[in-house]
Amino acid sequence: MNTTNTHAKASTPRSVTVPDASKVPGWARTETVRRIVTVLLGIAAIVIALFPVVPNRSAQSTVIIALVVAVGAVGLNIITGYTGYLSIGHFAFIGVGAYFVAILAKAVPGVAPLVWVPVAGLVTALLAVLLGLVTYRSRGPSFVIISIAMLFLMRFVATEWHAVTNGTSGITLPMYSWPREWGNWPIHISLVVLLGLSLALSGWIRRTKFGLGLIAIREDEGKAGTVGVNSPVYKLLAFGASALLVGMAGGVYGYFMGFVDPVNMFSILLSVQLVLAVILGGRGTLFGPVLGAFIVVPLDIFANNTGGGGNTRLVMFGLLLIFLVVLLPKGVLPSLSHHLERIRTRGTVGLSGTRLGAADELSIRDRPEVPDPAELAERLEAAPPILEVKGLSKSFGGNQAVNDCTFTVPEGSITGLIGPNGSGKTTVFNLISGTLLPDAGTVRIGGTDISRMPSWGRAHRGLGRTFQSTRLFKEMSVLENIAAPLGSFSIPQLGLDAVSGREAERARELLDFVGLSRYEQAKAGSLSYGQQKLVELGQVLVLDPKLILLDEPAGGINPTLIERMGDLIRDLNAQGKSFLLVEHNMPFVLGLCNPVRVLAQGHIIAAGSPDEIQTDDAVIDAYLGDDYLLDSDNSATRRMAIEGSAS
Amino acid sequence: MTTLLQLLITGLLVGAVYALMSSGLTLIFGVMRVVNLAHGAFAVLAAYLTYTVWTWTGLDPLLSVPIIVAVMFGIGWLSYNLVVRHVRGSHISMTVLVTFGIALTIEGIAGFVWGNQSRTVRTSYTDTSVQIGPFFLPTATLLAAAIAVALLGALFFILNQTWTGRAVRASAVNESGALLVGVSVKSIAASAFALGIATLGAGGAIIAVMYPFIPGTHYQWIARLLAIVVLGGLGSLMGAVIGALSIGVAEQFATQYVGASWVEIVPFLVIIIILIVRPRGILGQKLREDATV
């Protein structure tokens, strides 16, 4: 594929991704599938909306409960599917909504209880934001544990706060305020409307910058910070959004049940149903949670009425959870679309691993005249530094990784940071980019002290970084990866389309710049390691940073890509960007960087032009250890020693 | 003053039992990064098994500990190989869901087999207490704590002095490193899981004597055990012991001075506060996130 006429390919760079249409079965073509899905969705919407025409009361309540669970699951999906935080206690928000409506219905007689539903939603959302505050510091297992704790805590409050909740006896709501012959219609229609709103909200979130940020958090929260995603605010908003309509559905649910008590409103089994609905249907998909709800709820009601009740439900849900997670962790919808994709692309060649054609070569301008290294070093060091690191220290337990580290990066330079393995280079990087906070010392960028700032704040102030082993958002497309970084933060901006307008244009330009245009729709995780490094560089460039930190840009990639990486860096430098790079490939560093800083045991032991560094005794000592005897004053030998030891 | 000391001593005795029960939870997390939400359910299951052995044979429940431990070891081993094995290395939320699924399944099965009414194992010493100086200590609690301390000692011995124990610890610290030096991490994980459930089984036999239980009691237990390991630091055995003793004492004081119903909320408050204030707990390791690939 890569040996064909380069011009033809250059004009239609993405043609490779389009499979041979003749081989795809008619029903599997994109347009056909889309049409089928639209028709199915339409039918489902009509059937669900008009369901109460079926006179069977118990079937009606099954659908009503399925609607409640569906709204809950769509909400849960915003946290769990998009943001990656599993909540096992999400039904608590339904309980809060139900209690809120029940309490107000009792306190203000004469007002139709459904009037309170929107307020219940707002109260619930506020509560969820408070819960979101908890996640400010804790990731991983913490949140899921907290989510269960929250459910039981709510139940406890509902049990103990007799004055308001009437304790375990619960609160009975008034009868329906509408004519008898309307039956369940008002309840049903309210829930259909809420489900519609939930889907609209969820779909809108997924399309916006906000949604892209949430997915970035799911994929790699630490990395998301370094590309400017202000994750605490994102998470708070996500929690609020995930509870708003769920609280409203809870209000309707309470009124429908006619009675609220702690055990039924803060039910762990119903919470499990929300989780099951999301996972079964497909985490992170728009309609998956709804599909899941309409499978799980009828199953539950069947098991309860004809299958022997509580214990059967427990065993059924227990086993369902186990089987789903082990056998179908992605859920129904993603598995279906994955299968469809395979049918569609059968017999076509994958993109990843294709060699770069001549068309992908860079259009680097003529290399600028390289001045004398020593002179350049002197000139650069005289200029005010873009980055100033002073007395930086960090220890992990008893291990002093960085120890009183002081150096500068002159504005407009490509500064190299070298040092033996374990000398603290990556830790220094993490301290500069904010992935770690220092024990002592300061980091200034352009004169501003940023040492206590979170990583996204630093990104907004013109600092970009790449990681030693690339950290792309693997489930996102290459283009989305490049569009995800945010150079600043504002709430209105979150509502913008994720990949559109000027920014999309800029993202495409940058993809072009790193030479990976035709991979724009490929999943980032499917690219080769070297390609991922280039995408990561592109990602950083979207921030339009003043200073770029590169952690081993030439590590683990082939010589052609190394050369290309060097060219890119020189070109960007000529455009005015400053660099600080950590690298073990000495010829690469010494050929590219000027000045160079040498780190050993967390401390800068030498600084200067590449030539000075290579003949510095302390440097040679650090690389080769105390036992190394200097047997010759010949600097060439020493130079070889350094290069040899490091590569 | 005597009341305070009495509360403190009782709390420490109960805490010793908690320590035994939570050691498995923290061990399993340490070795395979699995938060075993079924830990409470396994404990209740062990209590039911003790109940059955007691009703069938009349054997003193504390003497049936070896039987229960053996049976629970087998159940743990089976659970690992049938289910947990498949989610090792998955995202933490997946492991939580799977073990929660196990918990629900056990709760349902226990409901089928033993019914949903409350059970207790009443022995000749159930309502007696021993007077030591000015303190009255319930006999069952005293015996329970003694057994718990002995078994914890055995667990520490296994982990520190045997090859298997060192392999378990090695796998916990660095899985690929352990693989490289010849530890079959897979079978070690199975042993660690089974070992964790077995020690819990002893705890289950003990609590059968101390408290009444129904299948749903496992929520209360998992909350308490989670609070203990979160407080001590997930994955740290010494942390779990410290956490268990603290929670044991805290519960006694809460019962005495705040009200019995508040005891059930202590664990949740501890969990939430610790995870906000100091997510790594007392002795938990702060992991270098950037170094992991």
PDB file of C-alpha atoms in Angstrom, chain A residues 441-645:
ATOM      1  CA  GLY A 441      11.962  24.575  46.085  1.00  0.00           C
ATOM      2  CA  THR A 442      10.336  26.591  43.335  1.00  0.00           C
ATOM      3  CA  VAL A 443       9.587  26.271  39.658  1.00  0.00           C
ATOM      4  CA  ARG A 444       9.091  29.502  37.717  1.00  0.00           C
ATOM      5  CA  ILE A 445       7.934  29.798  34.186  1.00  0.00           C
ATOM      6  CA  GLY A 446       8.454  33.180  32.569  1.00  0.00           C
ATOM      7  CA  GLY A 447       8.966  34.601  36.076  1.00  0.00           C
ATOM      8  CA  THR A 448       5.698  33.229  37.559  1.00  0.00           C
ATOM      9  CA  ASP A 449       5.976  30.771  40.410  1.00  0.00           C
ATOM     10  CA  ILE A 450       4.050  27.667  39.419  1.00  0.00           C
ATOM     11  CA  SER A 451       5.384  25.190  41.978  1.00  0.00           C
ATOM     12  CA  ARG A 452       2.061  24.778  43.795  1.00  0.00           C
ATOM     13  CA  MET A 453      -0.166  24.984  40.765  1.00  0.00           C
ATOM     14  CA  PRO A 454      -2.133  21.948  39.534  1.00  0.00           C
ATOM     15  CA  SER A 455      -0.963  20.476  36.260  1.00  0.00           C
ATOM     16  CA  TRP A 456      -3.760  21.991  34.147  1.00  0.00           C
ATOM     17  CA  GLY A 457      -2.925  25.451  35.473  1.00  0.00           C
ATOM     18  CA  ARG A 458       0.637  24.992  34.267  1.00  0.00           C
ATOM     19  CA  ALA A 459      -0.629  23.788  30.912  1.00  0.00           C
ATOM     20  CA  HIS A 460      -2.692  26.950  30.653  1.00  0.00           C
ATOM     21  CA  ARG A 461       0.441  28.982  31.361  1.00  0.00           C
ATOM     22  CA  GLY A 462       2.321  27.611  28.431  1.00  0.00           C
ATOM     23  CA  LEU A 463       3.877  24.393  29.617  1.00  0.00           C
ATOM     24  CA  GLY A 464       3.486  21.216  27.593  1.00  0.00           C
ATOM     25  CA  ARG A 465       4.961  17.790  28.219  1.00  0.00           C
ATOM     26  CA  THR A 466       5.181  14.318  26.771  1.00  0.00           C
ATOM     27  CA  PHE A 467       5.682  11.117  28.741  1.00  0.00           C
ATOM     28  CA  GLN A 468       8.477   8.587  28.713  1.00  0.00           C
ATOM     29  CA  SER A 469       6.153   5.790  27.727  1.00  0.00           C
ATOM     30  CA  THR A 470       3.493   7.577  25.736  1.00  0.00           C
ATOM     31  CA  ARG A 471       0.229   8.219  27.452  1.00  0.00           C
ATOM     32  CA  LEU A 472      -2.368   8.853  24.793  1.00  0.00           C
ATOM     33  CA  PHE A 473      -6.094   8.492  25.385  1.00  0.00           C
ATOM     34  CA  LYS A 474      -6.179   5.079  23.776  1.00  0.00           C
ATOM     35  CA  GLU A 475      -9.911   4.764  23.148  1.00  0.00           C
ATOM     36  CA  MET A 476     -10.111   8.144  21.429  1.00  0.00           C
ATOM     37  CA  SER A 477      -9.348   8.696  17.788  1.00  0.00           C
ATOM     38  CA  VAL A 478      -6.060  10.359  16.883  1.00  0.00           C
ATOM     39  CA  LEU A 479      -7.900  13.547  15.950  1.00  0.00           C
ATOM     40  CA  GLU A 480      -9.820  13.586  19.237  1.00  0.00           C
ATOM     41  CA  ASN A 481      -6.553  13.094  21.072  1.00  0.00           C
ATOM     42  CA  ILE A 482      -5.171  16.192  19.437  1.00  0.00           C
ATOM     43  CA  ALA A 483      -8.378  18.143  20.038  1.00  0.00           C
ATOM     44  CA  ALA A 484      -8.632  17.184  23.719  1.00  0.00           C
ATOM     45  CA  PRO A 485      -6.049  19.601  25.170  1.00  0.00           C
ATOM     46  CA  LEU A 486      -7.342  22.935  26.400  1.00  0.00           C
ATOM     47  CA  GLY A 487      -5.137  25.987  26.510  1.00  0.00           C
ATOM     48  CA  SER A 488      -7.435  27.742  28.967  1.00  0.00           C
ATOM     49  CA  PHE A 489     -10.487  27.015  31.054  1.00  0.00           C
ATOM     50  CA  SER A 490     -13.940  28.546  31.025  1.00  0.00           C
ATOM     51  CA  ILE A 491     -17.364  27.107  31.653  1.00  0.00           C
ATOM     52  CA  PRO A 492     -18.955  28.340  28.382  1.00  0.00           C
ATOM     53  CA  GLN A 493     -16.120  26.766  26.447  1.00  0.00           C
ATOM     54  CA  LEU A 494     -17.134  23.365  27.784  1.00  0.00           C
ATOM     55  CA  GLY A 495     -20.306  23.532  25.737  1.00  0.00           C
ATOM     56  CA  LEU A 496     -18.464  23.907  22.446  1.00  0.00           C
ATOM     57  CA  ASP A 497     -18.405  21.051  19.995  1.00  0.00           C
ATOM     58  CA  ALA A 498     -15.589  18.668  20.785  1.00  0.00           C
ATOM     59  CA  VAL A 499     -13.932  18.638  17.389  1.00  0.00           C
ATOM     60  CA  SER A 500     -15.050  21.457  15.181  1.00  0.00           C
ATOM     61  CA  GLY A 501     -14.341  24.854  13.745  1.00  0.00           C
ATOM     62  CA  ARG A 502     -10.998  26.543  14.034  1.00  0.00           C
ATOM     63  CA  GLU A 503      -9.667  24.138  16.591  1.00  0.00           C
ATOM     64  CA  ALA A 504     -10.395  21.118  14.449  1.00  0.00           C
ATOM     65  CA  GLU A 505      -8.600  22.876  11.640  1.00  0.00           C
ATOM     66  CA  ARG A 506      -5.645  23.540  13.883  1.00  0.00           C
ATOM     67  CA  ALA A 507      -5.684  19.910  15.062  1.00  0.00           C
ATOM     68  CA  ARG A 508      -5.588  18.730  11.453  1.00  0.00           C
ATOM     69  CA  GLU A 509      -2.729  21.112  10.683  1.00  0.00           C
ATOM     70  CA  LEU A 510      -0.748  19.694  13.563  1.00  0.00           C
ATOM     71  CA  LEU A 511      -1.462  16.138  12.507  1.00  0.00           C
ATOM     72  CA  ASP A 512      -0.165  17.158   9.132  1.00  0.00           C
ATOM     73  CA  PHE A 513       2.871  18.674  10.768  1.00  0.00           C
ATOM     74  CA  VAL A 514       3.792  15.434  12.553  1.00  0.00           C
ATOM     75  CA  GLY A 515       2.945  13.568   9.366  1.00  0.00           C
ATOM     76  CA  LEU A 516       0.079  11.419  10.566  1.00  0.00           C
ATOM     77  CA  SER A 517      -2.899  12.953   8.748  1.00  0.00           C
ATOM     78  CA  ARG A 518      -4.199   9.760   7.404  1.00  0.00           C
ATOM     79  CA  TYR A 519      -4.489   8.214  10.814  1.00  0.00           C
ATOM     80  CA  GLU A 520      -6.855  10.877  12.109  1.00  0.00           C
ATOM     81  CA  GLN A 521      -9.789   8.508  12.567  1.00  0.00           C
ATOM     82  CA  ALA A 522      -7.716   5.568  13.850  1.00  0.00           C
ATOM     83  CA  LYS A 523      -7.886   4.728  17.537  1.00  0.00           C
ATOM     84  CA  ALA A 524      -4.788   6.097  19.221  1.00  0.00           C
ATOM     85  CA  GLY A 525      -4.151   2.776  20.939  1.00  0.00           C
ATOM     86  CA  SER A 526      -3.808   1.044  17.572  1.00  0.00           C
ATOM     87  CA  LEU A 527      -0.820   3.115  16.450  1.00  0.00           C
ATOM     88  CA  SER A 528       2.747   1.959  16.757  1.00  0.00           C
ATOM     89  CA  TYR A 529       4.820   3.240  19.644  1.00  0.00           C
ATOM     90  CA  GLY A 530       6.782   5.693  17.503  1.00  0.00           C
ATOM     91  CA  GLN A 531       3.619   7.038  15.899  1.00  0.00           C
ATOM     92  CA  GLN A 532       2.109   7.489  19.341  1.00  0.00           C
ATOM     93  CA  LYS A 533       5.127   9.588  20.288  1.00  0.00           C
ATOM     94  CA  LEU A 534       4.477  11.849  17.336  1.00  0.00           C
ATOM     95  CA  VAL A 535       0.773  12.128  18.180  1.00  0.00           C
ATOM     96  CA  GLU A 536       1.704  13.030  21.724  1.00  0.00           C
ATOM     97  CA  LEU A 537       3.935  15.779  20.419  1.00  0.00           C
ATOM     98  CA  GLY A 538       1.069  17.059  18.283  1.00  0.00           C
ATOM     99  CA  GLN A 539      -1.190  16.933  21.314  1.00  0.00           C
ATOM    100  CA  VAL A 540       1.183  19.117  23.274  1.00  0.00           C
ATOM    101  CA  LEU A 541       1.484  21.587  20.416  1.00  0.00           C
ATOM    102  CA  VAL A 542      -2.268  22.280  20.462  1.00  0.00           C
ATOM    103  CA  LEU A 543      -1.712  24.008  23.779  1.00  0.00           C
ATOM    104  CA  ASP A 544       0.627  26.357  21.929  1.00  0.00           C
ATOM    105  CA  PRO A 545       3.096  26.070  24.781  1.00  0.00           C
ATOM    106  CA  LYS A 546       6.064  28.364  25.304  1.00  0.00           C
ATOM    107  CA  LEU A 547       8.081  25.533  26.790  1.00  0.00           C
ATOM    108  CA  ILE A 548       7.838  21.883  25.845  1.00  0.00           C
ATOM    109  CA  LEU A 549       9.161  19.110  28.064  1.00  0.00           C
ATOM    110  CA  LEU A 550      10.000  15.955  26.157  1.00  0.00           C
ATOM    111  CA  ASP A 551      10.665  12.790  28.141  1.00  0.00           C
ATOM    112  CA  GLU A 552      12.861  10.542  25.993  1.00  0.00           C
ATOM    113  CA  PRO A 553      11.487  11.586  22.618  1.00  0.00           C
ATOM    114  CA  ALA A 554      13.906   9.216  20.872  1.00  0.00           C
ATOM    115  CA  GLY A 555      13.464   6.292  23.248  1.00  0.00           C
ATOM    116  CA  GLY A 556      12.300   3.030  21.721  1.00  0.00           C
ATOM    117  CA  ILE A 557      11.686   4.267  18.198  1.00  0.00           C
ATOM    118  CA  ASN A 558      13.464   3.480  14.956  1.00  0.00           C
ATOM    119  CA  PRO A 559      16.323   5.607  13.544  1.00  0.00           C
ATOM    120  CA  THR A 560      14.199   7.159  10.791  1.00  0.00           C
ATOM    121  CA  LEU A 561      11.657   8.345  13.324  1.00  0.00           C
ATOM    122  CA  ILE A 562      14.438   9.587  15.586  1.00  0.00           C
ATOM    123  CA  GLU A 563      15.763  11.719  12.792  1.00  0.00           C
ATOM    124  CA  ARG A 564      12.287  12.981  12.066  1.00  0.00           C
ATOM    125  CA  MET A 565      11.733  13.772  15.717  1.00  0.00           C
ATOM    126  CA  GLY A 566      14.961  15.781  15.728  1.00  0.00           C
ATOM    127  CA  ASP A 567      13.878  17.694  12.629  1.00  0.00           C
ATOM    128  CA  LEU A 568      10.505  18.477  14.166  1.00  0.00           C
ATOM    129  CA  ILE A 569      12.105  19.775  17.327  1.00  0.00           C
ATOM    130  CA  ARG A 570      14.564  21.976  15.407  1.00  0.00           C
ATOM    131  CA  ASP A 571      11.771  23.325  13.242  1.00  0.00           C
ATOM    132  CA  LEU A 572       9.572  24.147  16.233  1.00  0.00           C
ATOM    133  CA  ASN A 573      12.543  25.737  17.952  1.00  0.00           C
ATOM    134  CA  ALA A 574      13.135  27.918  14.914  1.00  0.00           C
ATOM    135  CA  GLN A 575       9.505  29.015  15.300  1.00  0.00           C
ATOM    136  CA  GLY A 576      10.327  30.203  18.806  1.00  0.00           C
ATOM    137  CA  LYS A 577       9.466  27.302  21.090  1.00  0.00           C
ATOM    138  CA  SER A 578      11.808  26.405  23.926  1.00  0.00           C
ATOM    139  CA  PHE A 579      12.480  22.792  24.817  1.00  0.00           C
ATOM    140  CA  LEU A 580      13.702  20.827  27.766  1.00  0.00           C
ATOM    141  CA  LEU A 581      14.354  17.233  26.941  1.00  0.00           C
ATOM    142  CA  VAL A 582      15.435  14.164  28.818  1.00  0.00           C
ATOM    143  CA  GLU A 583      17.151  11.608  26.661  1.00  0.00           C
ATOM    144  CA  HIS A 584      19.541   8.689  26.874  1.00  0.00           C
ATOM    145  CA  ASN A 585      20.498   8.647  23.230  1.00  0.00           C
ATOM    146  CA  MET A 586      23.695  10.694  23.526  1.00  0.00           C
ATOM    147  CA  PRO A 587      24.413  11.375  19.867  1.00  0.00           C
ATOM    148  CA  PHE A 588      20.831  12.662  19.617  1.00  0.00           C
ATOM    149  CA  VAL A 589      21.155  14.885  22.677  1.00  0.00           C
ATOM    150  CA  LEU A 590      24.587  16.199  21.869  1.00  0.00           C
ATOM    151  CA  GLY A 591      23.626  16.909  18.284  1.00  0.00           C
ATOM    152  CA  LEU A 592      20.387  18.649  19.177  1.00  0.00           C
ATOM    153  CA  CYS A 593      20.675  20.254  22.560  1.00  0.00           C
ATOM    154  CA  ASN A 594      22.510  23.293  23.683  1.00  0.00           C
ATOM    155  CA  PRO A 595      22.952  23.942  26.554  1.00  0.00           C
ATOM    156  CA  VAL A 596      22.988  20.671  28.485  1.00  0.00           C
ATOM    157  CA  ARG A 597      22.336  20.061  32.214  1.00  0.00           C
ATOM    158  CA  VAL A 598      23.628  16.945  33.903  1.00  0.00           C
ATOM    159  CA  LEU A 599      21.709  15.449  36.794  1.00  0.00           C
ATOM    160  CA  ALA A 600      23.152  12.906  39.226  1.00  0.00           C
ATOM    161  CA  GLN A 601      21.559  11.754  42.468  1.00  0.00           C
ATOM    162  CA  GLY A 602      18.881  14.390  42.137  1.00  0.00           C
ATOM    163  CA  HIS A 603      21.373  17.238  41.873  1.00  0.00           C
ATOM    164  CA  ILE A 604      22.733  19.237  38.932  1.00  0.00           C
ATOM    165  CA  ILE A 605      26.431  18.475  38.686  1.00  0.00           C
ATOM    166  CA  ALA A 606      27.302  20.217  35.454  1.00  0.00           C
ATOM    167  CA  ALA A 607      25.899  22.663  32.949  1.00  0.00           C
ATOM    168  CA  GLY A 608      27.191  24.051  29.692  1.00  0.00           C
ATOM    169  CA  SER A 609      27.565  23.422  25.992  1.00  0.00           C
ATOM    170  CA  PRO A 610      27.687  19.805  24.761  1.00  0.00           C
ATOM    171  CA  ASP A 611      31.463  20.013  24.366  1.00  0.00           C
ATOM    172  CA  GLU A 612      32.011  21.238  27.890  1.00  0.00           C
ATOM    173  CA  ILE A 613      29.796  18.502  29.259  1.00  0.00           C
ATOM    174  CA  GLN A 614      31.646  15.755  27.470  1.00  0.00           C
ATOM    175  CA  THR A 615      34.924  16.674  29.042  1.00  0.00           C
ATOM    176  CA  ASP A 616      33.632  17.354  32.518  1.00  0.00           C
ATOM    177  CA  ASP A 617      35.202  15.055  35.090  1.00  0.00           C
ATOM    178  CA  ALA A 618      32.175  15.086  37.363  1.00  0.00           C
ATOM    179  CA  VAL A 619      29.978  13.960  34.495  1.00  0.00           C
ATOM    180  CA  ILE A 620      32.223  11.091  33.535  1.00  0.00           C
ATOM    181  CA  ASP A 621      32.409  10.111  37.147  1.00  0.00           C
ATOM    182  CA  ALA A 622      28.632  10.139  37.502  1.00  0.00           C
ATOM    183  CA  TYR A 623      28.133   7.993  34.437  1.00  0.00           C
ATOM    184  CA  LEU A 624      30.875   5.498  35.056  1.00  0.00           C
ATOM    185  CA  GLY A 625      30.940   5.356  38.820  1.00  0.00           C
ATOM    186  CA  ASP A 626      33.645   5.950  41.388  1.00  0.00           C
ATOM    187  CA  ASP A 627      35.627   2.910  40.318  1.00  0.00           C
ATOM    188  CA  TYR A 628      36.317   4.224  36.872  1.00  0.00           C
ATOM    189  CA  LEU A 629      39.930   5.256  36.552  1.00  0.00           C
ATOM    190  CA  LEU A 630      40.710   8.018  34.180  1.00  0.00           C
ATOM    191  CA  ASP A 631      43.529   6.508  32.237  1.00  0.00           C
ATOM    192  CA  SER A 632      43.875   9.154  29.622  1.00  0.00           C
ATOM    193  CA  ASP A 633      43.377  12.830  29.193  1.00  0.00           C
ATOM    194  CA  ASN A 634      42.305  12.322  25.653  1.00  0.00           C
ATOM    195  CA  SER A 635      38.919  13.939  25.455  1.00  0.00           C
ATOM    196  CA  ALA A 636      37.918  11.769  22.525  1.00  0.00           C
ATOM    197  CA  THR A 637      38.230   8.676  24.687  1.00  0.00           C
ATOM    198  CA  ARG A 638      36.141  10.289  27.332  1.00  0.00           C
ATOM    199  CA  ARG A 639      33.590  11.333  24.842  1.00  0.00           C
ATOM    200  CA  MET A 640      33.324   7.786  23.633  1.00  0.00           C
ATOM    201  CA  ALA A 641      33.040   6.644  27.178  1.00  0.00           C
ATOM    202  CA  ILE A 642      30.028   8.836  27.772  1.00  0.00           C
ATOM    203  CA  GLU A 643      28.333   7.959  24.547  1.00  0.00           C
ATOM    204  CA  GLY A 644      29.051   4.310  25.026  1.00  0.00           C
ATOM    205  CA  SER A 645      27.794   4.139  28.562  1.00  0.00           C
TER     206      SER A 645
END
